[in-house]
């Protein structure tokens, strides 16, 4: 099963200005501050249409987060029965770019390329590393409760948590990558060449970290104000709608020709690839370029205004991402999901996934699990005075 995976205010007419490092990785759910920790929400300009909402949040990004989070939860819910139904396989391929690639780009938007200091490193530990460790442990304990042996995951985090391991690496690499003369070109070449290195695999999420680094960098550039013309010009909206519809349709109709290794980004190239071992990089280039194009189109189409229900739930994207595997896992392992077979049952399964997204993204749930998603770290780090000594 594929593992999947984090906006501009209505008052703005240009792309967002340069930001500090955001409070939740990729899909932050905490409001922004003047000097946020490792992944907080950047402040947006409140307008009349956002009256009553949190003025520190920009609904554009929250709306995009909700789209990505919902698609991820739906995919993970139907994943165990996908092989039996061609329509689900088509959905999987047609929406791939709006899951992992979109999540990676959004993570880059809310990242900072300033030199790492003690404050930022502490934030990365609190908002990414500790939640990854805690939810990995919860996953192992849940597997024990389901009758499996306890397994401690260290080099290969379970299921969706690979994203957090990669995010730690992206955050640490970004200040170095932006020093390059041509950072996007260099990271793209490395991403394409990674398929020829057998050692880059599932361990430490090494392959995905390298392959998705260019998308993370593109997200960071968007956060610095790049592509403002694309996001604001009127003529780009119909182009984005047409391209998004066309790309989704092509993915739907041609899903049976798309190999799982093309989108998983986890394994090295092989001679069995369509273009052979030495032409496999071309396929990866086309897949990544297509994903970036569809992500940019979606961001252009997503409304910038606050949308009731959608924007509020999108603010809990990080919580949704961390919690949904713990809910889906027991239902899947006990065979309940596998019982879905008829179109009506599959539609009900998708509806359950959408409902689960709404519940996990709600404010009461976010508050309840905040000790897990934003654990206290005062006990872990020495006081500031002692660190400076």
GROMACS .gro file of C-alpha atoms in nm, residues 212-379:
model
  168
  212UNK     CA    1   1.097   1.464  -0.300
  213UNK     CA    2   1.357   1.724  -0.201
  214UNK     CA    3   1.303   1.930  -0.522
  215UNK     CA    4   0.930   1.953  -0.444
  216UNK     CA    5   1.008   2.064  -0.089
  217UNK     CA    6   1.238   2.329  -0.234
  218UNK     CA    7   0.965   2.447  -0.474
  219UNK     CA    8   0.730   2.481  -0.178
  220UNK     CA    9   0.987   2.693   0.004
  221UNK     CA   10   1.024   2.915  -0.303
  222UNK     CA   11   0.647   2.962  -0.314
  223UNK     CA   12   0.661   3.064   0.051
  224UNK     CA   13   0.918   3.330  -0.042
  225UNK     CA   14   0.686   3.481  -0.304
  226UNK     CA   15   0.782   3.295  -0.621
  227UNK     CA   16   0.517   3.226  -0.887
  228UNK     CA   17   0.304   3.516  -0.764
  229UNK     CA   18   0.196   3.585  -1.121
  230UNK     CA   19   0.060   3.233  -1.157
  231UNK     CA   20  -0.136   3.254  -0.833
  232UNK     CA   21  -0.286   3.598  -0.895
  233UNK     CA   22  -0.338   3.648  -1.270
  234UNK     CA   23  -0.697   3.597  -1.386
  235UNK     CA   24  -0.602   3.410  -1.702
  236UNK     CA   25  -0.432   3.134  -1.500
  237UNK     CA   26  -0.752   3.020  -1.329
  238UNK     CA   27  -0.922   2.865  -1.635
  239UNK     CA   28  -0.587   2.718  -1.741
  240UNK     CA   29  -0.542   2.560  -1.396
  241UNK     CA   30  -0.897   2.420  -1.396
  242UNK     CA   31  -0.853   2.269  -1.742
  243UNK     CA   32  -0.509   2.126  -1.662
  244UNK     CA   33  -0.626   1.982  -1.330
  245UNK     CA   34  -0.929   1.819  -1.491
  246UNK     CA   35  -0.724   1.692  -1.783
  247UNK     CA   36  -0.446   1.552  -1.565
  248UNK     CA   37  -0.692   1.377  -1.337
  249UNK     CA   38  -0.877   1.232  -1.636
  250UNK     CA   39  -0.554   1.103  -1.791
  251UNK     CA   40  -0.459   0.940  -1.460
  252UNK     CA   41  -0.803   0.782  -1.431
  253UNK     CA   42  -0.814   0.645  -1.784
  254UNK     CA   43  -0.450   0.534  -1.792
  255UNK     CA   44  -0.421   0.399  -1.440
  256UNK     CA   45  -0.359   0.044  -1.560
  257UNK     CA   46  -0.042   0.156  -1.738
  258UNK     CA   47   0.108   0.323  -1.431
  259UNK     CA   48   0.337   0.101  -1.226
  260UNK     CA   49   0.337   0.131  -0.850
  261UNK     CA   50   0.714   0.187  -0.845
  262UNK     CA   51   0.669   0.504  -1.051
  263UNK     CA   52   0.485   0.679  -0.769
  264UNK     CA   53   0.618   0.503  -0.458
  265UNK     CA   54   0.967   0.657  -0.494
  266UNK     CA   55   1.096   0.394  -0.252
  267UNK     CA   56   1.292   0.151  -0.466
  268UNK     CA   57   1.586   0.163  -0.707
  269UNK     CA   58   1.541   0.136  -1.083
  270UNK     CA   59   1.545  -0.207  -1.244
  271UNK     CA   60   1.595  -0.341  -1.594
  272UNK     CA   61   1.225  -0.434  -1.592
  273UNK     CA   62   1.125  -0.067  -1.609
  274UNK     CA   63   0.940   0.042  -1.921
  275UNK     CA   64   1.238   0.229  -2.065
  276UNK     CA   65   1.494  -0.010  -1.922
  277UNK     CA   66   1.745   0.053  -1.648
  278UNK     CA   67   1.916   0.348  -1.817
  279UNK     CA   68   1.595   0.518  -1.925
  280UNK     CA   69   1.408   0.482  -1.596
  281UNK     CA   70   1.510   0.833  -1.489
  282UNK     CA   71   1.302   0.977  -1.774
  283UNK     CA   72   0.987   0.825  -1.629
  284UNK     CA   73   1.067   0.963  -1.285
  285UNK     CA   74   1.128   1.306  -1.437
  286UNK     CA   75   0.792   1.302  -1.615
  287UNK     CA   76   0.610   1.179  -1.305
  288UNK     CA   77   0.761   1.444  -1.077
  289UNK     CA   78   0.713   1.723  -1.332
  290UNK     CA   79   0.351   1.623  -1.381
  291UNK     CA   80   0.298   1.615  -1.006
  292UNK     CA   81   0.441   1.965  -0.961
  293UNK     CA   82   0.219   2.096  -1.242
  294UNK     CA   83  -0.095   1.947  -1.088
  295UNK     CA   84  -0.005   2.077  -0.741
  296UNK     CA   85   0.040   2.429  -0.878
  297UNK     CA   86  -0.292   2.401  -1.059
  298UNK     CA   87  -0.469   2.286  -0.744
  299UNK     CA   88  -0.322   2.571  -0.540
  300UNK     CA   89  -0.447   2.813  -0.807
  301UNK     CA   90  -0.795   2.663  -0.800
  302UNK     CA   91  -0.834   2.633  -0.421
  303UNK     CA   92  -1.023   2.939  -0.287
  304UNK     CA   93  -0.822   3.184  -0.081
  305UNK     CA   94  -1.118   3.286   0.132
  306UNK     CA   95  -1.225   3.113   0.449
  307UNK     CA   96  -1.465   2.828   0.376
  308UNK     CA   97  -1.691   2.716   0.661
  309UNK     CA   98  -1.602   2.371   0.789
  310UNK     CA   99  -1.323   2.319   0.534
  311UNK     CA  100  -1.078   2.583   0.657
  312UNK     CA  101  -1.128   2.491   1.023
  313UNK     CA  102  -1.064   2.123   0.957
  314UNK     CA  103  -0.766   2.196   0.733
  315UNK     CA  104  -0.604   2.369   1.030
  316UNK     CA  105  -0.589   2.024   1.193
  317UNK     CA  106  -0.408   1.859   0.903
  318UNK     CA  107  -0.113   1.747   1.115
  319UNK     CA  108  -0.340   1.583   1.371
  320UNK     CA  109  -0.537   1.410   1.095
  321UNK     CA  110  -0.219   1.276   0.942
  322UNK     CA  111  -0.088   1.133   1.268
  323UNK     CA  112  -0.412   0.990   1.408
  324UNK     CA  113  -0.590   0.834   1.111
  325UNK     CA  114  -0.364   0.523   1.082
  326UNK     CA  115  -0.435   0.435   1.446
  327UNK     CA  116  -0.809   0.440   1.371
  328UNK     CA  117  -0.795   0.262   1.036
  329UNK     CA  118  -0.549  -0.011   1.142
  330UNK     CA  119  -0.776  -0.210   1.381
  331UNK     CA  120  -1.073  -0.180   1.145
  332UNK     CA  121  -0.861  -0.311   0.861
  333UNK     CA  122  -0.686  -0.587   1.055
  334UNK     CA  123  -1.013  -0.724   1.194
  335UNK     CA  124  -1.151  -0.760   0.842
  336UNK     CA  125  -1.427  -0.500   0.847
  337UNK     CA  126  -1.292  -0.301   0.554
  338UNK     CA  127  -1.245  -0.616   0.346
  339UNK     CA  128  -1.619  -0.681   0.366
  340UNK     CA  129  -1.694  -0.381   0.143
  341UNK     CA  130  -1.765  -0.511  -0.205
  342UNK     CA  131  -2.071  -0.355  -0.369
  343UNK     CA  132  -2.071   0.001  -0.508
  344UNK     CA  133  -2.296   0.110  -0.222
  345UNK     CA  134  -2.060  -0.041   0.035
  346UNK     CA  135  -1.757   0.121  -0.127
  347UNK     CA  136  -1.934   0.457  -0.131
  348UNK     CA  137  -2.013   0.410   0.237
  349UNK     CA  138  -1.646   0.330   0.301
  350UNK     CA  139  -1.540   0.654   0.134
  351UNK     CA  140  -1.804   0.845   0.331
  352UNK     CA  141  -1.668   0.695   0.653
  353UNK     CA  142  -1.318   0.812   0.555
  354UNK     CA  143  -1.440   1.166   0.490
  355UNK     CA  144  -1.622   1.164   0.823
  356UNK     CA  145  -1.311   1.036   0.999
  357UNK     CA  146  -1.114   1.325   0.850
  358UNK     CA  147  -1.368   1.571   0.988
  359UNK     CA  148  -1.365   1.418   1.335
  360UNK     CA  149  -0.987   1.401   1.365
  361UNK     CA  150  -0.947   1.758   1.236
  362UNK     CA  151  -1.201   1.901   1.480
  363UNK     CA  152  -1.083   2.135   1.750
  364UNK     CA  153  -1.185   1.913   2.047
  365UNK     CA  154  -0.981   1.620   1.912
  366UNK     CA  155  -0.683   1.844   1.839
  367UNK     CA  156  -0.690   1.976   2.194
  368UNK     CA  157  -0.726   1.627   2.338
  369UNK     CA  158  -0.420   1.485   2.159
  370UNK     CA  159  -0.204   1.797   2.179
  371UNK     CA  160   0.028   1.633   2.439
  372UNK     CA  161   0.110   1.378   2.168
  373UNK     CA  162   0.129   1.608   1.866
  374UNK     CA  163   0.306   1.888   2.055
  375UNK     CA  164   0.466   1.713   2.353
  376UNK     CA  165   0.636   1.923   2.621
  377UNK     CA  166   1.015   1.929   2.592
  378UNK     CA  167   1.116   2.128   2.897
  379UNK     CA  168   1.228   1.808   3.067
   0.00000   0.00000   0.00000
